[in-house]
XYZ file of C-alpha atoms in Angstrom:
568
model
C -1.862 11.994 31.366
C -4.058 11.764 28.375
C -4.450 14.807 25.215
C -6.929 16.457 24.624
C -8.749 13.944 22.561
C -9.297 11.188 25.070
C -6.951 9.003 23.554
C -3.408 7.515 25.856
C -0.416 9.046 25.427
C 2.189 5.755 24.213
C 5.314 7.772 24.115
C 8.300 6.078 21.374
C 5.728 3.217 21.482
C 3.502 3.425 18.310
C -0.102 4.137 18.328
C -0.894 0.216 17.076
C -0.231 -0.672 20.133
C -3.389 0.931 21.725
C -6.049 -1.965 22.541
C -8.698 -0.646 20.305
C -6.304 -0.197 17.284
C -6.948 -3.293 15.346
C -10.635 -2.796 15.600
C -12.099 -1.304 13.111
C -15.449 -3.009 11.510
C -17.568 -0.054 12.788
C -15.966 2.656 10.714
C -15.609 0.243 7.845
C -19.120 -0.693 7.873
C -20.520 3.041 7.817
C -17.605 4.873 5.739
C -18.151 1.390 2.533
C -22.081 2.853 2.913
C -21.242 6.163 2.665
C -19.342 5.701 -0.219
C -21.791 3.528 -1.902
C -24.702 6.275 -1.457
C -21.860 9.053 -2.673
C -21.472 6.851 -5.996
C -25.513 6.757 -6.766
C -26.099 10.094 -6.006
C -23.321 11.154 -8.066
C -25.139 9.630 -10.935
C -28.764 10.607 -9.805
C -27.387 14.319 -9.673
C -26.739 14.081 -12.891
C -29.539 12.863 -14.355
C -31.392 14.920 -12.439
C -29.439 18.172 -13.336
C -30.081 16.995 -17.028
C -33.627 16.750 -16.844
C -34.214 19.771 -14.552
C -32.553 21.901 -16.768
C -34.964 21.494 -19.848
C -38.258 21.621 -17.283
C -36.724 25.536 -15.760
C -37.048 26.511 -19.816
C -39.483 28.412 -21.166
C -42.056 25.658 -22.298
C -40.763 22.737 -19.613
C -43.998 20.847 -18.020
C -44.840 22.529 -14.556
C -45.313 18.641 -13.234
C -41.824 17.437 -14.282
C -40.682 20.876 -12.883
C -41.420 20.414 -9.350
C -40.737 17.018 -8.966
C -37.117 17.608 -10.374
C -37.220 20.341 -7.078
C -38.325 17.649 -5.321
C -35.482 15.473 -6.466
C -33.131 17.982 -5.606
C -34.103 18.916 -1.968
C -34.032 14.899 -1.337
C -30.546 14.536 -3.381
C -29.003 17.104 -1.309
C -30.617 15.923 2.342
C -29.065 12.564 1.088
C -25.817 14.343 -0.054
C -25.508 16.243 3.506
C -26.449 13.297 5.671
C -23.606 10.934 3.532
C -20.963 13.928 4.304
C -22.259 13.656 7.893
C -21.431 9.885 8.269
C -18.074 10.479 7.093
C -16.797 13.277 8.685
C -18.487 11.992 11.919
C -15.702 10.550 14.377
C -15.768 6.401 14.158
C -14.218 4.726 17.307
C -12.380 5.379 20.512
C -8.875 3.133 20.223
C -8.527 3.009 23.774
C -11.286 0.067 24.125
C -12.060 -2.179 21.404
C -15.554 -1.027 19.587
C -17.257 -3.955 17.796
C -20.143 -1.924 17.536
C -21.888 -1.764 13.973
C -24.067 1.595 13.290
C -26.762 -0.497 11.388
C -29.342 1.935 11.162
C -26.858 4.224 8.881
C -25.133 1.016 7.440
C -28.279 -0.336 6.115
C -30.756 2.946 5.333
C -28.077 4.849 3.436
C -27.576 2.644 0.209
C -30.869 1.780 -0.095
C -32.100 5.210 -0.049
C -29.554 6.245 -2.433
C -30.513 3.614 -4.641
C -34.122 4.374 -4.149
C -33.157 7.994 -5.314
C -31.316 6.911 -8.207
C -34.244 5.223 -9.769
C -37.080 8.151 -8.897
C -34.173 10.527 -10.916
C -34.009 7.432 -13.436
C -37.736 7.529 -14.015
C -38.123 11.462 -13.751
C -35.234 12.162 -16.403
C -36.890 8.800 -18.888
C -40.783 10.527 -19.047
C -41.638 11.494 -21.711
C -40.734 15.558 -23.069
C -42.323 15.504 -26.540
C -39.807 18.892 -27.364
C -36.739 17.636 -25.460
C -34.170 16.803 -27.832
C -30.932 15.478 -26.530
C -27.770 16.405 -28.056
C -24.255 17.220 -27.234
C -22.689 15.451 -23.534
C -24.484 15.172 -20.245
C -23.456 17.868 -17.594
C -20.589 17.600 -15.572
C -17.924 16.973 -17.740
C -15.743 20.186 -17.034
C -15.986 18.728 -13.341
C -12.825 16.340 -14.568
C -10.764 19.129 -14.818
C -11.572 20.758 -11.385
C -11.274 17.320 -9.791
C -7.764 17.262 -11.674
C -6.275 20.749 -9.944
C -8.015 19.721 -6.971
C -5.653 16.856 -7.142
C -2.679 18.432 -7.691
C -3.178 21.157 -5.085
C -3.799 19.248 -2.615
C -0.580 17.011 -3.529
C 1.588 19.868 -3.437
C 0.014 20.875 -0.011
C 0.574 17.634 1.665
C 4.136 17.811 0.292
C 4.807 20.714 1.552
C 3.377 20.004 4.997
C 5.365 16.504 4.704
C 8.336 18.643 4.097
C 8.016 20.585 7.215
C 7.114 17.971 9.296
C 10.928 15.617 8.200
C 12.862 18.623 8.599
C 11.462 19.479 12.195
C 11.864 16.036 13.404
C 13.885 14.380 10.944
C 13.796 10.438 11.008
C 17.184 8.217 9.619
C 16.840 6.551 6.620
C 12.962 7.867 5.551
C 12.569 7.692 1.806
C 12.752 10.980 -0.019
C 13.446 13.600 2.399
C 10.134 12.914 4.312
C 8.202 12.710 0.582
C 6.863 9.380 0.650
C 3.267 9.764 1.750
C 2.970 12.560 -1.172
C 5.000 10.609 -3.588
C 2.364 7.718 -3.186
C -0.752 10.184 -3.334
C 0.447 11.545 -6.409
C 0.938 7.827 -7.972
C -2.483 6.526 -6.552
C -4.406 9.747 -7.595
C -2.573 9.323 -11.246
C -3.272 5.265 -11.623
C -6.817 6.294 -10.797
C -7.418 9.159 -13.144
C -5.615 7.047 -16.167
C -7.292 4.088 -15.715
C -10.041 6.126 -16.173
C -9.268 8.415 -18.781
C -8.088 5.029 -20.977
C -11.533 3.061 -20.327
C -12.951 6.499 -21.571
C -11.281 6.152 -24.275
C -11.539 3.059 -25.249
C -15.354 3.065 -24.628
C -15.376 6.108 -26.749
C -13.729 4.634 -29.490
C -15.780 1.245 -29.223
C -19.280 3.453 -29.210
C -17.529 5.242 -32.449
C -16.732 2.822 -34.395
C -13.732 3.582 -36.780
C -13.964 7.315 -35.967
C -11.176 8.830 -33.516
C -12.545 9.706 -30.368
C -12.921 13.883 -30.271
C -11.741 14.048 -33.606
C -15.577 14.722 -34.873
C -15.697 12.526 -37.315
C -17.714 10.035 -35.228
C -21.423 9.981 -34.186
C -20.457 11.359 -30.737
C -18.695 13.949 -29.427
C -16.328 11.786 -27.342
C -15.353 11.979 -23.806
C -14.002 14.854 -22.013
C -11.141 17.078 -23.567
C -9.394 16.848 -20.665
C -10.046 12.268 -20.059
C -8.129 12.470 -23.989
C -5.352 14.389 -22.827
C -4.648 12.201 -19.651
C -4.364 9.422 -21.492
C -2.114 10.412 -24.218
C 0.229 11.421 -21.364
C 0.714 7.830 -20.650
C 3.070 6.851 -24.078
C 5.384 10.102 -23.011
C 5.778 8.574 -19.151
C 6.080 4.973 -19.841
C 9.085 6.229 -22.498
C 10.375 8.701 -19.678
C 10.358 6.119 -16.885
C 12.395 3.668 -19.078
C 15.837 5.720 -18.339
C 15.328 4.547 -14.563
C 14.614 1.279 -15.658
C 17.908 1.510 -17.829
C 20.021 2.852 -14.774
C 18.849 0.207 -12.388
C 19.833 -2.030 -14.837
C 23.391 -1.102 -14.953
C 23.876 -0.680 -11.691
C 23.088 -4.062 -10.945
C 25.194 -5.566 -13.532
C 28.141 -3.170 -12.095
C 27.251 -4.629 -8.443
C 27.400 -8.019 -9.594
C 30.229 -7.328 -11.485
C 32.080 -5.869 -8.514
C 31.338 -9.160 -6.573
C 32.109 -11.238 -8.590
C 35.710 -10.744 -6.794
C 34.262 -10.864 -3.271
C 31.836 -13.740 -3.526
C 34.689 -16.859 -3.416
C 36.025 -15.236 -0.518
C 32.548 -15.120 1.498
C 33.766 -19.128 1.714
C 37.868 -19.843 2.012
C 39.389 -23.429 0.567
C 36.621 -23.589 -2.033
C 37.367 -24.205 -6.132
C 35.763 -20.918 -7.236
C 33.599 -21.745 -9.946
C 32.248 -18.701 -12.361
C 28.975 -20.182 -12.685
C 28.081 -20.778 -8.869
C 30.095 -17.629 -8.192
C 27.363 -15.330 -10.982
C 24.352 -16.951 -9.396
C 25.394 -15.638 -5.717
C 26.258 -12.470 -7.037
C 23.464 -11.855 -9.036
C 21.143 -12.511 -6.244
C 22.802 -10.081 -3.412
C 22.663 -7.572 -6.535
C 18.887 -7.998 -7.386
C 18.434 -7.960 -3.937
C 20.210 -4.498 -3.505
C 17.506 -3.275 -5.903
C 15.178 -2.830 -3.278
C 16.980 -0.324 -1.688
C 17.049 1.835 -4.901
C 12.444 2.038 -4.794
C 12.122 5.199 -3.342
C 14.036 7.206 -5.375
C 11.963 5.651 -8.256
C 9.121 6.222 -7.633
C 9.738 9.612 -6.310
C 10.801 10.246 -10.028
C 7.664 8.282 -11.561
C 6.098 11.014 -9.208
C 7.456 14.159 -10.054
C 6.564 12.853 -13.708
C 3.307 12.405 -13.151
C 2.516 15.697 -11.540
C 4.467 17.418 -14.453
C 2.415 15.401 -17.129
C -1.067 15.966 -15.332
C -0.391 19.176 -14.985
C 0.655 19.673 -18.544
C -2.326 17.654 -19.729
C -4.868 19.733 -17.910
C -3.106 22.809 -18.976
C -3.556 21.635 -22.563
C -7.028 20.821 -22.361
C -8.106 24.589 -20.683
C -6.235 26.057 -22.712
C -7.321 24.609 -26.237
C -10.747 23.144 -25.484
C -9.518 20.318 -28.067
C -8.436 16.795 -27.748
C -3.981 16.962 -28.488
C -5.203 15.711 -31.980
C -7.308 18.576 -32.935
C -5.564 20.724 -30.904
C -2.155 20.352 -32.721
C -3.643 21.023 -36.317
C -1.804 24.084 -37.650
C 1.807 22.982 -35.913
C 4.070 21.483 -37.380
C 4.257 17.727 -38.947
C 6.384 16.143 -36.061
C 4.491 17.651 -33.904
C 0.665 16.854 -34.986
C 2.043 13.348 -35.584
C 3.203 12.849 -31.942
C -0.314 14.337 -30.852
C -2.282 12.172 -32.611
C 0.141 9.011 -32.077
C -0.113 10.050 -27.662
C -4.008 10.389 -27.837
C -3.849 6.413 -30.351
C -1.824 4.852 -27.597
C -3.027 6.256 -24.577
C -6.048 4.550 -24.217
C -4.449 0.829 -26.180
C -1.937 1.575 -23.403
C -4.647 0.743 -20.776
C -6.098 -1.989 -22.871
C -2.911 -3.236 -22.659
C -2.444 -2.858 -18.748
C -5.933 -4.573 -18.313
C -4.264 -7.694 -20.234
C -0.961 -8.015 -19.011
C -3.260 -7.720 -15.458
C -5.084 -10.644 -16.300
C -2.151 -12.490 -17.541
C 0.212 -11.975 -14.395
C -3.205 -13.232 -12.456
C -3.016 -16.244 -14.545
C 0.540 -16.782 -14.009
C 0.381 -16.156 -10.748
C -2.475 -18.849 -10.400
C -0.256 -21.732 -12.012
C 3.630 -20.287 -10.998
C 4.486 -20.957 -7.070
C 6.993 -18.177 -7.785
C 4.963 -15.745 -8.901
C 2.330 -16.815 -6.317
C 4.444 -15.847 -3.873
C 5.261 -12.416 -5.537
C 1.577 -11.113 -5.590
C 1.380 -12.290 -1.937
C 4.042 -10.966 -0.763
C 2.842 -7.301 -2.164
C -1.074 -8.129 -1.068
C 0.247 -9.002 2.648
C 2.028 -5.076 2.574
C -0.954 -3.771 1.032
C -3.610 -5.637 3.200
C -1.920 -4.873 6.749
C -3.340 -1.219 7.670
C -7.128 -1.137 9.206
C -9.284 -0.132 5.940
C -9.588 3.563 7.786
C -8.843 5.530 4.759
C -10.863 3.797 2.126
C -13.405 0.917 2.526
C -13.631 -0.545 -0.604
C -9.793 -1.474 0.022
C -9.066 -5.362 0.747
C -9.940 -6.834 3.946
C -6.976 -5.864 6.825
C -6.077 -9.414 7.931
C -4.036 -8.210 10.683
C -7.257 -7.037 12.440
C -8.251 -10.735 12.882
C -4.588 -11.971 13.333
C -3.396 -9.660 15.358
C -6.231 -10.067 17.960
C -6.108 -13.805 17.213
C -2.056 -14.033 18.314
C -2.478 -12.027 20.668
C -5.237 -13.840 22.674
C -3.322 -17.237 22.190
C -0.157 -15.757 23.571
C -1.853 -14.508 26.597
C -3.509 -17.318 27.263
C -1.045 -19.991 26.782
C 1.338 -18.128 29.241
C -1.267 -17.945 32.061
C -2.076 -21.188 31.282
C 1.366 -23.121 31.375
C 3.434 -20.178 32.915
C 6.077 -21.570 30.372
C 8.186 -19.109 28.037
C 7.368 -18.528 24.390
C 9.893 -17.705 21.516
C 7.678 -16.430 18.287
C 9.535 -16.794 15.132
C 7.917 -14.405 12.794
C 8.975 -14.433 8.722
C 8.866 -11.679 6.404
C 5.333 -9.940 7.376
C 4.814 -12.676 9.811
C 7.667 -10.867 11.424
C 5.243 -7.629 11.216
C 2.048 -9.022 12.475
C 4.204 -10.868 15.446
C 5.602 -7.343 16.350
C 2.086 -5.906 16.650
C 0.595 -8.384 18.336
C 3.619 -8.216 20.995
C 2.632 -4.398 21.268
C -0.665 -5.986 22.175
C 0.449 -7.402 25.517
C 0.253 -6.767 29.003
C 3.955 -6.315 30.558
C 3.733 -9.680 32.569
C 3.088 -11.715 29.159
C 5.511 -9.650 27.254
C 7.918 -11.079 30.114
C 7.598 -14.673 28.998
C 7.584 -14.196 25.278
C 10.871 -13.512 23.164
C 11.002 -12.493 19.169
C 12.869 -14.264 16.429
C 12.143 -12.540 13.381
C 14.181 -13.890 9.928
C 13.586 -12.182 6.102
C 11.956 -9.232 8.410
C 10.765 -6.286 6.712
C 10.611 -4.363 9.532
C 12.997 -1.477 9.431
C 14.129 -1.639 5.859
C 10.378 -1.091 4.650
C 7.949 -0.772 7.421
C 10.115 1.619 8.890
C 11.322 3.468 6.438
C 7.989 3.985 4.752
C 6.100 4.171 7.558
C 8.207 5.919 10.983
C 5.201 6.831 13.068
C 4.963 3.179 13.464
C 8.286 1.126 12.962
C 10.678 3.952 13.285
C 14.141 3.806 15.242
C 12.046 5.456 18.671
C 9.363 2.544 17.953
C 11.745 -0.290 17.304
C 13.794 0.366 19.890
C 11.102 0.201 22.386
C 9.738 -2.971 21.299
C 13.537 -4.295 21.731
C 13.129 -2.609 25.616
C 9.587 -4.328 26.083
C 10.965 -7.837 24.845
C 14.336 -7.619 26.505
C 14.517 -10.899 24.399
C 14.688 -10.460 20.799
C 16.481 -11.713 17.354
C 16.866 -10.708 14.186
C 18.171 -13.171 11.211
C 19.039 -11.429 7.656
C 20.840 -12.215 4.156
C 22.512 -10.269 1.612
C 20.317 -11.924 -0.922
C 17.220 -10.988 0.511
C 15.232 -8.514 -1.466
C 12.558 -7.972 1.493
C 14.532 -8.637 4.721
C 17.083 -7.274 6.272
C 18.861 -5.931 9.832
C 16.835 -3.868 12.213
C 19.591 -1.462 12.593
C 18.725 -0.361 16.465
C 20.668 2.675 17.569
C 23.274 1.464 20.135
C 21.850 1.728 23.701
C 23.323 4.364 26.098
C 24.868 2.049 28.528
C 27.570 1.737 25.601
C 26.134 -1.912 24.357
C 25.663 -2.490 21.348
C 22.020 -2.725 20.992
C 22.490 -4.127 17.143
C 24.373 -6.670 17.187
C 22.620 -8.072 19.860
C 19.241 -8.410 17.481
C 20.838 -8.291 14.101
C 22.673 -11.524 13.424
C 23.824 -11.480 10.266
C 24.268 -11.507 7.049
C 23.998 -15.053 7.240
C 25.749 -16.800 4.711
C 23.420 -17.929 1.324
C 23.824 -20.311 -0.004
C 24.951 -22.197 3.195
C 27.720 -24.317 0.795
C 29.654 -22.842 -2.067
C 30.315 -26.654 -3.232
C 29.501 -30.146 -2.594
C 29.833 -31.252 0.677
C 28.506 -34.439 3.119
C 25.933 -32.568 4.254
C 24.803 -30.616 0.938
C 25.447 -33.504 -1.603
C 23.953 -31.546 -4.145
C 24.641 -28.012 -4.832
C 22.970 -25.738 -2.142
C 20.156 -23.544 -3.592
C 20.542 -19.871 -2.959
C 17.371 -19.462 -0.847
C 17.378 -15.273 -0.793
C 14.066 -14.695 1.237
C 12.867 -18.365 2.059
C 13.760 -21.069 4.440
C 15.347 -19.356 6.879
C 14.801 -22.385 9.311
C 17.637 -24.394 7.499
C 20.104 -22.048 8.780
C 21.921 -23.553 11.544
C 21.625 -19.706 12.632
C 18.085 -20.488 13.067
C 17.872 -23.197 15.805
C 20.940 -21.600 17.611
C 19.445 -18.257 18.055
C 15.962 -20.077 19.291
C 17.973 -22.297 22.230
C 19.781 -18.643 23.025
C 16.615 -17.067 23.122
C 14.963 -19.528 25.355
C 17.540 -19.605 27.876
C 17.803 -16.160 28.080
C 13.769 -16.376 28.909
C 14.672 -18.850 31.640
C 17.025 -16.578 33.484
C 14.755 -13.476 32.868
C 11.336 -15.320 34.581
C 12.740 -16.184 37.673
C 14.742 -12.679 38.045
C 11.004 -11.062 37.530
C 9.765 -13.139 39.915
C 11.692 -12.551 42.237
C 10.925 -8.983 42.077
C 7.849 -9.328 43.645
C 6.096 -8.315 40.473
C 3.632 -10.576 38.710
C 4.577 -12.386 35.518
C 1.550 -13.234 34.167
């Protein structure tokens, strides 16, 4: 049976395994126009609002006044029709749609942009008794699009709430708070990055004046831009007592193993040096573990700082300098100190940005870092925001898929894929991918897998314990290879299967011992390196669970075939 909605019931499998999942360019396409015509007509309703104004006024030219009508009926046509193409339902994921709706793709930028210079040209002509002054409409629109934030943050969370303690799910970060937690930091990195370039463009235009001090030649931006970013000194110094205590908890954990680490590998000379490094490693590794809970409190600052900081500017009207004159000296100091730093604070950001970039352009290590968080943050389909990075996985995914198929019908031989880190990922959604006869002849070797520890913890509806469990059922054939030291990877911790196996150790083999030597030894004449996430394939572990897996494929085919059922 099928909902109400047209799309196929999966049951515990997730919904990325639905053939139509990994296609997305249509929606892309039309939702990246739509919000490219939003962003122009934002700025040609402004303009236009400006100018209109002044023409409605006793004295306004009678031309000028009903073009800017003009303007306006065509601005909101254009408005409606953009809210249209967004709202409007994008693809079917039962069938892959390559479809692209050009006509929509195409008309709707250009006719925003068209709009944006008639409102350009209409709000330039000349007014011989127009004098501008003051800031350009829309500014107390900041505010509203502040508590819009922020109510709808608390909604979701409470809705998230409901949702975890009706059908709770083992191990989800946060009590079932993650999705809000990371709203509330993406709406916050959004509305300080552009509070400080407000700032900072404010206090460039200025030149030594303060920015809503008035003494400058403008007013400044809005009250409530200044107040955002002078919350940003007061959370950087309130996040660094959960830097502090994951700090110390490390250096506890490694001081705890310190005492366990020599015995990890009897008959060895336990050397303090060899015996920090391995410790060390399984406790920076532990870290990992130890994200939710803060960012949940990174979070909860946030929304308690943004909501002080639009409080503040309602309330007072000022920026925190002006609007702590009369209080006492500590206090105005801090004030005007916050709204100083707030927007170098960003400055600052923007550099060490550009720095890490560099760094990560000449250091393999921390090349690997930044690719390791753009994989994660590159796998979803760009369905909730276009101007997001391209989705690789919808071209992998396909791509593996296709090969898999066809290289089984092709040479009816049996195919182990060994999947690291978010390989591991992609290889799991591409197995979703195929028919049961193929899945028959393919087996799963993940190593370094973040698969349960973050995909499913952060994301159940997808990699939960109902959806890994299943994939274990559809692959029959399936291993998982994990360290201590790894900060990414680690088991897949299936629930044990009702027949009274034990359904993890079967997949989970590990933790696998890094580094493979504690000393010299013939075969590691030099000191082995403590490889934490990498080279998983020089584990002996490795090449024994691969000959396991294939034989295990060879006495599965023929028992399928058997059958009487086809296996591709």
């Amino acid at each position: 049976s099928a909902p109400d909605d047209g799309e196929p019931r999966t049951g515990g499998r997730p919904p990325l395994c639905l053939p139509g999942f990994w296609y997305g360019r249509r929606i892309v396409a039309r939702l990246r126009a739509a919000h490219t015509a939003a962003a122009l007509l934002t700025v040609a309703a402004v303009l236009t609002q400006a100018a209109t104004r002044h023409d409605r006024a006793p004295g306004g030219g009678t031309a000028l006044d009903a073009t800017g009508w003009a303007l306006v009926a065509a601005l909101s046509a254009a408005g409606a029709f953009t809210l249209f193409t967004v709202c409007r339902r994008g693809r079917h994921e039962t069938t892959p749609d390559g479809r692209t709706d050009r006509a929509a793709v195409r008309a709707l930028p250009v006719a925003a942009l068209a709009l944006l210079a008639l409102a350009a040209v209409h709000a330039a002509w000349s007014r011989p008794r127009w004098v501008s002054t003051g800031m350009l409409p829309g500014d107390r629109l900041f505010g509203a699009v502040g508590l819009a934030q922020i109510l709808l943050v608390v909604l979701l969370a409470v809705v998230a709430r409901r949702l975890h303690r009706a059908e709770p799910v083992e191990r989800a970060p946060l009590a079932g708070l993650a999705g809000p937690v990371v709203a509330t930091l993406a709406c916050a990195l959004g509305g300080l990055m552009t509070a400080g370039v407000a700032q900072r463009a404010a206090d460039w235009l200025d030149g030594r004046a303060t920015p809503g001090m008035g003494d400058g030649p403008i007013a400044g931006p809005p009250v409530v831009l200044s107040w955002q970013a002078s919350a940003i000194p007061p959370l950087l110094a309130a996040l660094l007592l959960p830097a502090l205590h994951l700090a110390v908890r490390a250096l506890r954990t490694r001081r705890e193993l310190l005492r366990t680490v020599p015995g990890d590998y009897p008959g060895e000379e336990p050397d303090r040096a060899r015996t920090g490094a391995i410790a060390g490693a399984v406790a920076r590794a532990g870290l990992t573990d130890s994200a939710p809970w803060v960012a949940g409190t990174a979070a909860g600052l946030t929304l308690l700082l943004g909501g002080g900081a639009l409080a503040g500017a309602w309330a007072t009207g000022d920026v925190p300098g002006r609007a702590a004159d009369g209080t006492s000296a500590a206090v105005e100091s801090c004030a005007q100190t916050a709204q100083a730093l707030g927007s170098w604070c960003v400055g600052l950001g923007f550099v060490l940005l550009l720095t890490w970039g560099r760094r990560a352009y000449r250091d393999p290590a921390a090349r690997r870092t930044v690719g390791i968080l753009w994989d994660v943050g590159t796998f979803w389909p760009r369905a909730a925001h276009p101007f997001a990075p391209p989705c690789y996985a919808e071209r992998a995914v396909p791509d593996l898929t296709w090969r898999m198929r066809t290289w089984t019908e092709r040479t009816g031989g049996r195919l182990v894929i060994s999947g690291h880190s978010q390989g591991s990922v992609l290889a799991a959604a591409a197995v979703w991918q195929l028919d049961r006869g193929t899945r028959a002849r393919v087996a799963l070797l993940t190593h370094g897998s973040p698969l349960e520890r973050l995909y499913g913890r952060w994301f159940p509806a997808y990699f939960g314990p109902a959806q890994l469990t299943a994939l274990h059922h559809d692959l029959r054939c399936w291993r998982n290879l994990w360290r201590r030291t790894d900060p990414i990877g680690g088991p897949v911790r299936l629930p044990p299967a009702g027949s009274g196996a034990d359904s993890a150790r079967r997949v989970d083999r590990g933790p696998l011992k890094d580094p493979l030597a504690y000393g010299r030894t013939p075969e590691h004449p030099l000191p082995a390196p403590v490889l934490c996430h990498s080279r998983y394939q020089a584990d002996p572990a490795f090449a024994e669970e691969r000959s396991a897996l294939l034989a295990e494929l060879a006495a599965w085919i023929p028992a399928q075939d058997s059958s009487g059922r086809s296996s591709g």
